[in-house]
XYZ file of C-alpha atoms in Angstrom:
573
model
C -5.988 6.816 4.712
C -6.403 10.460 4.378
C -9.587 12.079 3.420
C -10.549 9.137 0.635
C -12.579 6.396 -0.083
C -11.439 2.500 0.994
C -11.275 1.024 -2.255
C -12.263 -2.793 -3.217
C -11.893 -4.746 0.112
C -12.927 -1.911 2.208
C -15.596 -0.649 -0.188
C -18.468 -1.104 2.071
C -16.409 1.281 4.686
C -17.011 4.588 1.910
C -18.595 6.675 4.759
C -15.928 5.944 7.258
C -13.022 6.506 5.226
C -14.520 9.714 3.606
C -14.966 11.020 7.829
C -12.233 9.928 9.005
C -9.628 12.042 7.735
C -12.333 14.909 8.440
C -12.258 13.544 11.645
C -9.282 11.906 13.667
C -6.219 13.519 14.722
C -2.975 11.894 14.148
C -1.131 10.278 17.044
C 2.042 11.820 18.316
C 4.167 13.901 15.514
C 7.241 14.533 17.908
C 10.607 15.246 16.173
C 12.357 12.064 15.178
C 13.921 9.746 17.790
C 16.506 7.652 16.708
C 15.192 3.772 16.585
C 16.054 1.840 19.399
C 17.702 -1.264 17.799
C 18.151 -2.420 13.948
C 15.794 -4.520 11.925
C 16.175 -7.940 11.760
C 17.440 -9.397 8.564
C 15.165 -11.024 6.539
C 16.134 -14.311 4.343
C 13.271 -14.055 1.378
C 14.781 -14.146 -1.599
C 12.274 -11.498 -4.261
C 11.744 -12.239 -7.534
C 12.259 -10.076 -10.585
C 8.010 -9.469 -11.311
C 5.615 -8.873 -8.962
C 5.059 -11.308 -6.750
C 2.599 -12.604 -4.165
C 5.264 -14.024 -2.256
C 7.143 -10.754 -1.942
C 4.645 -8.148 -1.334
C 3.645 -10.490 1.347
C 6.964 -10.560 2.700
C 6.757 -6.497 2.405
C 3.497 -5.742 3.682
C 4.327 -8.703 6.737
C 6.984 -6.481 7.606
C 5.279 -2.804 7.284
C 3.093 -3.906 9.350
C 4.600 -5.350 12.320
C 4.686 -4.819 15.560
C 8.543 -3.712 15.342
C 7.310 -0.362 13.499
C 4.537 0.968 16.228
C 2.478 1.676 13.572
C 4.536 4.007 11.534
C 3.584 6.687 13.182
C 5.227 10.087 12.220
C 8.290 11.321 14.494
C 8.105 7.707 16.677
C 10.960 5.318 16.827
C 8.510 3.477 14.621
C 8.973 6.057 11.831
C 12.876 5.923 11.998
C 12.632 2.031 11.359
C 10.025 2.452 8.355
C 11.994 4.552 6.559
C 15.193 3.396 7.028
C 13.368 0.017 6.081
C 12.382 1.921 2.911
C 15.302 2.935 1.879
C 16.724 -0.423 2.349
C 14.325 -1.730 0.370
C 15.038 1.151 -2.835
C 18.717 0.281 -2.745
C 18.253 -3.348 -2.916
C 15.616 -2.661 -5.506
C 18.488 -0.435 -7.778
C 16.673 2.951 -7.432
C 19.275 5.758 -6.754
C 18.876 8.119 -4.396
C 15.454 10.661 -5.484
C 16.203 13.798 -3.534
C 19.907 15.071 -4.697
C 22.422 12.127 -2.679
C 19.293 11.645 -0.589
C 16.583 8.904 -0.524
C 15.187 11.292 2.281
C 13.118 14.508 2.075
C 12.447 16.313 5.242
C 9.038 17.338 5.913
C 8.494 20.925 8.432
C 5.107 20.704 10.161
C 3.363 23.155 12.024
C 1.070 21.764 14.993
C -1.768 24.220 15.925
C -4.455 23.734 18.925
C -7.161 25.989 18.995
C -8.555 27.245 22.615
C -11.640 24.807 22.608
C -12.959 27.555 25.175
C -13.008 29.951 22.262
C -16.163 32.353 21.449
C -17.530 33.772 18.674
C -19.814 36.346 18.853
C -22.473 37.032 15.306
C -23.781 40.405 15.919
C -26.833 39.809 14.320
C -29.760 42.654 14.004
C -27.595 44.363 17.014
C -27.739 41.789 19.039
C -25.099 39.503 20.197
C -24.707 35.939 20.316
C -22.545 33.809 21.540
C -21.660 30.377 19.744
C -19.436 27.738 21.464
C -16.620 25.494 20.341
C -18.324 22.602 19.073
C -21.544 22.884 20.258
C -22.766 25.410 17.536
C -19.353 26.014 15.674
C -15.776 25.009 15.535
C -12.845 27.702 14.029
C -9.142 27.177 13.699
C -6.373 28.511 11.872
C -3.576 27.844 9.864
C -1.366 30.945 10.319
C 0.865 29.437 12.664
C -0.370 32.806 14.830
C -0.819 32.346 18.666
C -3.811 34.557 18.491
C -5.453 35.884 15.909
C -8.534 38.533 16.262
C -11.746 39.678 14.111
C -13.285 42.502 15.371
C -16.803 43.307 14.053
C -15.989 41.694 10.215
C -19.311 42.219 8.595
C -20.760 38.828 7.557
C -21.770 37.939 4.058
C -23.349 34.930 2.306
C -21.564 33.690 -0.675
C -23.548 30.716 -1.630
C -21.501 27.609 -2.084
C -18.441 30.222 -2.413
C -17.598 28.686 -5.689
C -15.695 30.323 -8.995
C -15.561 28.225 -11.686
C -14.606 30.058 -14.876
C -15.160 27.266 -17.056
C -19.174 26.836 -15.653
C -19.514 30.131 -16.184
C -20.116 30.714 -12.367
C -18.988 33.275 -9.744
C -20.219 33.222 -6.357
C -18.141 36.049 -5.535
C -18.690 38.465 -8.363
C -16.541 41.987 -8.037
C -16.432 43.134 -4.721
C -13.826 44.163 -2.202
C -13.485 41.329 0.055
C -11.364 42.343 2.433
C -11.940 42.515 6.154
C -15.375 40.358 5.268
C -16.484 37.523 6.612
C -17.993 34.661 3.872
C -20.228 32.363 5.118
C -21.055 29.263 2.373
C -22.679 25.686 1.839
C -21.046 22.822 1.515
C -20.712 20.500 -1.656
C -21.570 22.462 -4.601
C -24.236 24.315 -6.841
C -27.410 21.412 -7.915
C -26.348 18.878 -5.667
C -29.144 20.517 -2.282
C -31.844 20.880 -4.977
C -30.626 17.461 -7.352
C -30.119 19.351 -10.369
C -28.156 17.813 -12.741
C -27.838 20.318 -15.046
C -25.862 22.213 -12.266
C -22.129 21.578 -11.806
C -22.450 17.573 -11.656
C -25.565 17.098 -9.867
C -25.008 14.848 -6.901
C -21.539 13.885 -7.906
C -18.992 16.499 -6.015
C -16.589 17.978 -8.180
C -13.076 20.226 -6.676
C -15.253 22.767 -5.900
C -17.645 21.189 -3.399
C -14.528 20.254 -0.714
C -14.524 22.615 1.952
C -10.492 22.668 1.266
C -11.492 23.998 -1.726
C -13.571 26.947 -0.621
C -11.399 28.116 2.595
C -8.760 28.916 -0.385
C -10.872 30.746 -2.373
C -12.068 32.834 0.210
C -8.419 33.640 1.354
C -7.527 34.385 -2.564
C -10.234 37.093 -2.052
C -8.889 38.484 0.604
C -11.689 37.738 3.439
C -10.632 37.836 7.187
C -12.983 34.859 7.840
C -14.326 32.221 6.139
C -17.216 29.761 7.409
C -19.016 26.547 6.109
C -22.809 25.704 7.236
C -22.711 21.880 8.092
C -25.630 19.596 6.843
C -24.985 15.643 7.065
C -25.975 15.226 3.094
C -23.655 17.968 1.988
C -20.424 16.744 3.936
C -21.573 13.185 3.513
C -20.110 13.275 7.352
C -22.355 14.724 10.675
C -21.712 17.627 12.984
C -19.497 15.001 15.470
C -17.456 14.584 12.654
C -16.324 18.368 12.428
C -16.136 18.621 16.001
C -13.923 15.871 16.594
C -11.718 16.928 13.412
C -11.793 20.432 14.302
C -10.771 19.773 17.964
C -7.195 19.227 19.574
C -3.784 19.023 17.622
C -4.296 20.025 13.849
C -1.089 19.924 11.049
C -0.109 22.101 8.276
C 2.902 23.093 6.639
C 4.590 26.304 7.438
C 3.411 28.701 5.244
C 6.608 29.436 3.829
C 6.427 26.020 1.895
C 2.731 26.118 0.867
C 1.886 27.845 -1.840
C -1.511 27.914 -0.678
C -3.157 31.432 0.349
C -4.612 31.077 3.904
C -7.232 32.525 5.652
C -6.761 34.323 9.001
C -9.874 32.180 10.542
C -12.242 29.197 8.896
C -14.340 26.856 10.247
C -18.119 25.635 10.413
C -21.196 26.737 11.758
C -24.312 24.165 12.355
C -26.892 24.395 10.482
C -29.009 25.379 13.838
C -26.658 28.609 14.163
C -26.905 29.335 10.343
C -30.496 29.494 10.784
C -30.249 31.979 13.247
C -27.590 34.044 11.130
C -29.859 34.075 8.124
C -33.166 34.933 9.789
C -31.598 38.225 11.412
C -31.520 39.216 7.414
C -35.459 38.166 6.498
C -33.743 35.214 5.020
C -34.699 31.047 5.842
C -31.995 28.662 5.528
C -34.207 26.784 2.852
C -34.793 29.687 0.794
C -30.951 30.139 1.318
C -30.420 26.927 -0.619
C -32.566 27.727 -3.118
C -31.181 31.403 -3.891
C -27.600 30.003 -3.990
C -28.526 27.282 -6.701
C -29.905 29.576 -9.249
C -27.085 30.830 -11.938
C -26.400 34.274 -11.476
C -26.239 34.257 -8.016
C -24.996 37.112 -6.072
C -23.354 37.914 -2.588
C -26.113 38.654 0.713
C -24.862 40.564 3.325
C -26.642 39.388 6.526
C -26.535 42.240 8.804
C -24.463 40.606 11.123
C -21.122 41.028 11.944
C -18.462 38.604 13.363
C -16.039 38.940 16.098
C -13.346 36.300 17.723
C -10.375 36.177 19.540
C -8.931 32.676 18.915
C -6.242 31.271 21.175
C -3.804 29.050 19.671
C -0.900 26.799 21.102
C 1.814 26.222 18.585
C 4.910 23.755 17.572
C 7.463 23.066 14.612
C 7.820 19.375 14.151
C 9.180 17.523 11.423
C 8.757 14.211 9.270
C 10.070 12.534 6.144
C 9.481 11.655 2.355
C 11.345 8.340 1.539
C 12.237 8.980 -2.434
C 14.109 6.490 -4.812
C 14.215 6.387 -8.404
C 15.025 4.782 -11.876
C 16.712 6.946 -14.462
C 15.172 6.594 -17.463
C 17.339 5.245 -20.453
C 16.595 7.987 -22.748
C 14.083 10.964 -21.577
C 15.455 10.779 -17.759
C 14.546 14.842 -17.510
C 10.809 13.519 -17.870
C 8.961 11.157 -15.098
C 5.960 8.391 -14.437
C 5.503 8.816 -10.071
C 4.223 6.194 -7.921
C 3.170 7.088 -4.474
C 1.733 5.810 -1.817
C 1.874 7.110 1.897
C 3.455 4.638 4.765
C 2.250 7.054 7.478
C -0.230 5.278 10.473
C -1.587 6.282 13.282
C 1.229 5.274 15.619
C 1.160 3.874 19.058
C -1.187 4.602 21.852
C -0.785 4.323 25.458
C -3.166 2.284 27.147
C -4.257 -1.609 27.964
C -4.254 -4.429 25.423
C -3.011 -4.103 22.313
C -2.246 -0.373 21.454
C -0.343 -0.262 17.770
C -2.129 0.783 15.117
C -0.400 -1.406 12.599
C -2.230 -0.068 9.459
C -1.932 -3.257 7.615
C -4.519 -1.900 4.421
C -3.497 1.344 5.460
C -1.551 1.603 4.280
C 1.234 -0.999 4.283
C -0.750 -2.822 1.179
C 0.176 0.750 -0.468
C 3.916 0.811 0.395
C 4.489 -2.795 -0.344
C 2.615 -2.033 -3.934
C 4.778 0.626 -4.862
C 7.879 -1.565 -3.952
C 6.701 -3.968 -6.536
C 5.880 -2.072 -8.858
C 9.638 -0.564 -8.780
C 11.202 -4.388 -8.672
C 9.266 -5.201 -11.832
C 10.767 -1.489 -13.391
C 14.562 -2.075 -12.360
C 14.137 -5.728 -14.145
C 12.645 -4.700 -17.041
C 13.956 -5.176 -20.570
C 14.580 -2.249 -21.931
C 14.536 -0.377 -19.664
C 11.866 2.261 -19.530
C 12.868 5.332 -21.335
C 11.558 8.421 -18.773
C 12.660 7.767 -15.224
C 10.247 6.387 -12.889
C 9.989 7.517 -9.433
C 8.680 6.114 -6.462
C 7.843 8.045 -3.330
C 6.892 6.941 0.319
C 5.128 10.136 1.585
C 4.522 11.346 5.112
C 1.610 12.726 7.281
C -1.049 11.252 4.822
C -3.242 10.980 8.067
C -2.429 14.997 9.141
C -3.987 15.972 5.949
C -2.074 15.039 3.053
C 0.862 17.363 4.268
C 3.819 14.882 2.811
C 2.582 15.017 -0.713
C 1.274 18.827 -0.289
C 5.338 19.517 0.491
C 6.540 17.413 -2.101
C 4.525 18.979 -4.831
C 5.644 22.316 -3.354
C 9.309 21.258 -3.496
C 9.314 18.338 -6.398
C 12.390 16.318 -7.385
C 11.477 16.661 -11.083
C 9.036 20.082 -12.037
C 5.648 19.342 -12.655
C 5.493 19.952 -16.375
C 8.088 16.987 -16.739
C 5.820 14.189 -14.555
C 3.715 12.786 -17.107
C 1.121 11.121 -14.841
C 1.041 10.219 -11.144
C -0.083 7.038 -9.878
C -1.442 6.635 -6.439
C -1.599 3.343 -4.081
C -3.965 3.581 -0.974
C -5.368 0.317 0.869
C -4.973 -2.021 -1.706
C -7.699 -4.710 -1.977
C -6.803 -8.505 0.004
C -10.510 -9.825 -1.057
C -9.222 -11.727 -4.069
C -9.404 -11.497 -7.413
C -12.276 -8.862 -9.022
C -14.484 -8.944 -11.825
C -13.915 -4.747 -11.575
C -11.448 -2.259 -10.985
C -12.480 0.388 -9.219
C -11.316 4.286 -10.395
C -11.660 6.994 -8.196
C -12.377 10.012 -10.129
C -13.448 7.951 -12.988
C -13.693 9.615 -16.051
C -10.839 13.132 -14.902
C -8.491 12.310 -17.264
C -6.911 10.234 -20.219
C -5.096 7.659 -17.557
C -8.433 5.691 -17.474
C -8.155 5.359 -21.338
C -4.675 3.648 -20.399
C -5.628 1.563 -17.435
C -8.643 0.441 -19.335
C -6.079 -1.561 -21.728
C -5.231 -3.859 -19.090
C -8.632 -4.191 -17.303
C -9.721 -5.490 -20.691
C -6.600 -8.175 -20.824
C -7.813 -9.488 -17.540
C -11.641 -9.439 -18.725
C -12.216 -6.620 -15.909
C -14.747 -3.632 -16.003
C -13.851 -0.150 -15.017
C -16.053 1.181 -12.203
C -16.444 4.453 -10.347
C -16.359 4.639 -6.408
C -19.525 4.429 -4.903
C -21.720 7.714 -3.115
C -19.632 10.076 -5.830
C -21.356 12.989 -3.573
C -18.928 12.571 -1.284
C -15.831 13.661 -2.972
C -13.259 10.954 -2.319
C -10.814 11.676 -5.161
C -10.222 15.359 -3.424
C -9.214 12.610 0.056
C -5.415 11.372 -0.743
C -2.145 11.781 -1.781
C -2.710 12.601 -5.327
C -4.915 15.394 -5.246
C -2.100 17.615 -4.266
C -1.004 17.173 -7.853
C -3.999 16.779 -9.227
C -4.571 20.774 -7.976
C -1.140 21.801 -9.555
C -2.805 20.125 -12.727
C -0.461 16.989 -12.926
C -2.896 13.662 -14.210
C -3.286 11.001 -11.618
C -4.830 7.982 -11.087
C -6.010 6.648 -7.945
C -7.405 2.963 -8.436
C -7.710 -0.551 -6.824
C -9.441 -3.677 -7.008
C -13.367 -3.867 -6.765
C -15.980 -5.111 -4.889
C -17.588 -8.008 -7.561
C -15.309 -10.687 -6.457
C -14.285 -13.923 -8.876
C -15.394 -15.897 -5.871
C -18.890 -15.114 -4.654
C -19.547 -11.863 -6.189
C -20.958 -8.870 -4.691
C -22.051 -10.366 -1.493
C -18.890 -11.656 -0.552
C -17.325 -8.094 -1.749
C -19.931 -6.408 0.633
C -18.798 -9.393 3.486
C -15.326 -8.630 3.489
C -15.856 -4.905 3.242
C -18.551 -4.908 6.273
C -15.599 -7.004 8.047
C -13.093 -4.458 7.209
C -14.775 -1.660 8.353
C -14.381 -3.080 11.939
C -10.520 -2.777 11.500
C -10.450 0.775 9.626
C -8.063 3.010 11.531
C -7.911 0.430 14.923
C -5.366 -1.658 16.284
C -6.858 -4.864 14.535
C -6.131 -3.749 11.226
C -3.397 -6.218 11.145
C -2.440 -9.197 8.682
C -5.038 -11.390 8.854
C -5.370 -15.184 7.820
C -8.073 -14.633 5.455
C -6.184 -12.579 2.769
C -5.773 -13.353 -0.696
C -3.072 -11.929 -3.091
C -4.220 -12.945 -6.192
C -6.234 -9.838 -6.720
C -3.224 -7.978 -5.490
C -1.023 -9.152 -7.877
C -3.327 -8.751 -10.757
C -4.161 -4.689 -9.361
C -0.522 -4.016 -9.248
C 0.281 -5.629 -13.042
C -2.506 -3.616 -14.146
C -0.943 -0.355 -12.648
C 2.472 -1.112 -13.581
C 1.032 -1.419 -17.519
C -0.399 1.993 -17.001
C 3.292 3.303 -15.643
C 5.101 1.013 -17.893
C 3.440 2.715 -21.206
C 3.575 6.132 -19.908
C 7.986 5.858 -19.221
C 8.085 3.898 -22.809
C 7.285 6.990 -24.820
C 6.404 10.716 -25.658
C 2.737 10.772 -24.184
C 1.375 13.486 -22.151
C -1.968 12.685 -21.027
C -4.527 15.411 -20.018
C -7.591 16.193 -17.539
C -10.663 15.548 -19.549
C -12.492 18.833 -20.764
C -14.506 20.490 -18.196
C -12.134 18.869 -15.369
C -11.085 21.625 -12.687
C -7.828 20.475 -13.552
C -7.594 20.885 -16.881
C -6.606 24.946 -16.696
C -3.474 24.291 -14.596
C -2.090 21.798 -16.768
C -2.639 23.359 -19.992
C -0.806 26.300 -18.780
C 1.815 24.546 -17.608
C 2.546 22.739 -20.569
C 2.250 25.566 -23.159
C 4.610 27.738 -20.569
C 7.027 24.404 -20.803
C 6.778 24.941 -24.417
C 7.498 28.767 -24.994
C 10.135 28.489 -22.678
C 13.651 28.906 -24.145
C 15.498 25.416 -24.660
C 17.643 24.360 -22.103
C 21.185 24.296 -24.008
């Protein structure tokens, strides 16, 4: 899992997941090698509704040994997705991308000189800050070197605007050429305000994604974040082993995104210095930045860097099948869920990273979910696609390039619906929604949680961020609805304590080769996540609805302009 919280089984892992994808590297990303033998058949014979039986069968196979942990440009990716597409055609979905169940994914890998220095020029006097010991910079320019020469360095605050708070950390100057050094997390969540932005619960603008593209929109040369544990809801070994090594993007040719020339993070013990060179203390800092009205500080320091970079073009794929819908087919429901892992490793013992939760459970869902939509009567009257996406585990880079280059535009998908490390604790007295309360898609899920006498819950430590940490949020930023949810943590057999048990046992297995099938797994829960979802899908591709971000959602913007540009737009004759 990518930047997210592990949901039901593996809610007692929160803090891991939430690092992780701050924090590991993927495994090897080397173009695709043919795979060295075909599958063997399988005799299960699926049923027409979701089924324990056959997402067993699914997941059983996902994660075996025979696909090296599905790790991007391996043999093992060759036999996933050609397993994947197997699995759409016997399903009935046609072909998502043109003739094509495939959709190629271009990465760029970039590794930053980890004997790079950066020099703050502060009062006049240089110092020098090392990679990873008091800062960590990288870029995502694709450039082999890229140099700041005496930038002059200002503070931003939490480098936040937010037009519909009212707040602007940037105001009106001319950024360019600056440097922008900002917090982490946003406005009221250092001094637990909750009258500021959401108080301790992160909203979009709190990620430091978030604020690296805001600071390139304003045209800064450099951008850097001041680490505190709290803030990140990670520590500084986190960012250094994230930062460090082989680091994935897409070329900027296919991401809209703006980029920065140079980002990264200072700790907290080199901010200190930074800010004292102006008369300023880190804790009155904090307190400046969290009063409305805020303005820019320059810091009479200046920034210089010269950073190194190795560089390669790689390449992955999206695995895309869908179901035409009867009647609307120009408008869609998506299902996603990522089948990327972190490979196999060289080394003694056992070395594949199978990703069993993680996110086979996802794949396997998804699969479902589309059997139980090619059987239905009628037949759903949007089409409904389902898409496998790559290089979750680089950084959400497979559902980054879809949204970039979609198979339907974004002003036809009326909701996305994202599976990541499905629950195998058992049956819950909760489902758990990330995000809870963004937009109208709880309203719909809620229908079926009642049927099964289940309670909507938010993820736990909401300062943390975790609906900004998967697949979905790519189209949650180009303002399409989605819903990220699985089963909770109050189990129908022993409650919260054995929730908590099987989580504490999980987070052994998170993202190591022992994340595999185990005996202990119940379906149960499974099957009644995935009916629950498929209601939510199921009602959307019946009708006309367009469900929206709630007000006040970061979201909400996008969307409404891209619906009222879908609606003064000419009709298609």
């Amino acid at each position: 899992m990518s930047r997210k919280i592990l949901i039901g089984l593996a809610a007692g892992a929160i803090a891991l997941a939430g690092c992780k994808k701050e924090a590991d590297a993927p495994a090897a990303a080397a173009a695709p090698e043919a795979a060295s033998s075909s599958l063997p058949a399988s005799n299960h014979e699926f049923q027409p509704a979701i089924d324990a039986g056959d997402f067993a069968e699914l997941v059983g196979r996902l994660a075996s040994d025979e696909f090296e942990g599905r790790g991007p440009g391996s043999a093992g990716e060759e036999r996933t997705v050609e397993y994947l597409r197997a699995q759409m055609q016997r399903i009935g979905l046609q072909p998502g991308n043109g003739d094509s169940f495939f959709q190629e994914v271009p990465m760029v890998e970039t590794t930053a000189d980890p004997n790079t220095k950066l020099v703050l020029t502060i009062g006049g006097e240089p110092v020098e800050l090392g990679f990873g010991t008091d800062m960590v910079v990288g870029t995502r320019t694709g450039e082999s070197l890229v140099s700041v020469k005496d930038s002059p360095v200002v503070f931003v605050g939490y480098g936040v605007k937010a037009p519909e708070r009212g707040w602007d950390d940037y105001g009106d100057e001319d950024w360019t050429g600056k440097t922008v050094v900002m917090f982490v997390n946003d406005p009221g969540f250092h001094v637990d305000d909750p009258k500021l932005f959401d108080g301790k619960k992160m909203t979009y603008y709190g990620r430091w994604t978030y604020k690296f593209e805001e600071a390139a929109r304003r045209g800064a040369k450099a951008a850097l974040i001041v680490h505190d544990d709290a803030g990140a809801s990670y520590g500084w070994d986190v960012v250094k082993n994230s930062w460090s090594g082989a680091q994935y993007d897409l070329p900027a040719s296919d991401d809209p995104e703006p980029r920065i020339p140079v980002q990264g993070w200072l700790t907290a013990d080199a901010a200190r210095k930074l800010f004292a060179g102006a008369g300023i203390s880190l804790e009155d800092a904090y307190k400046q930045a969290n009063k409305p009205g805020f303005r820019p500080v320059p810091l009479d320091a200046t920034l210089s860097v010269d950073l190194a970079s190795t560089t390669a073009r790689k390449t992955s794929r999206n695995v895309i099948g869908v179901l035409p819908g009867a009647g609307r087919a120009d408008e869609a429901v998506l299902y996603m869920a990522h089948w990327d892992h972190l490979g196999k490793h060289e080394g003694e013992g056992d070395q594949i990273y199978n990703g069993a939760v993680d996110n086979a459970t996802g794949v396997a869902g998804i699969l479902e979910i589309a059997e139980a939509f090619a059987n239905q009567d009628p037949k759903p009257e949007r089409s409904v696609v389902f898409v496998a996406v790559t290089l979750e585990e680089s950084g959400l880079l497979g559902s980054k390039y879809y949204v970039a280059h979609p198979t339907f535009p974004l002003d036809k998908i009326a909701g996305v619906i994202n599976l990541d490390a499905m629950s195998v604790a058992g049956r819950s007295k909760d489902l758990v929604v990330t995000g809870l309360g963004s937009s109208e898609l709880d309203d719909m899920l809620k229908v079926y949680a009642d049927q099964q006498g289940r309670v909507l819950k938010e993820e736990g430590n909401t300062a943390a961020g975790y609906y900004f940490r998967s697949d979905h949020f790519n189209f949650a930023k180009a303002g399409v609805p989605a819903l990220y949810a699985s089963g909770g943590s109050d189990l129908v057999e022993g409650g919260t304590a054995a929730g908590k048990a099987a989580s504490a046992e999980y987070a052994k297995r998170y993202h190591q080769p022992s994340d595999e099938i185990h005996e202990g797994w119940r379906y149960d829960g499974i099957v009644e996540d995935l009916t629950a979802l498929y209601g939510v899908g199921r009602d959307l591709a019946a009708g006309d609805r367009w469900p929206n971000w709630r007000e006040g959602n970061a979201f909400k913007a996008a969307r409404d302009t891209m619906m009222a540009d879908k609606a003064a737009a000419p009709a298609t004759p």
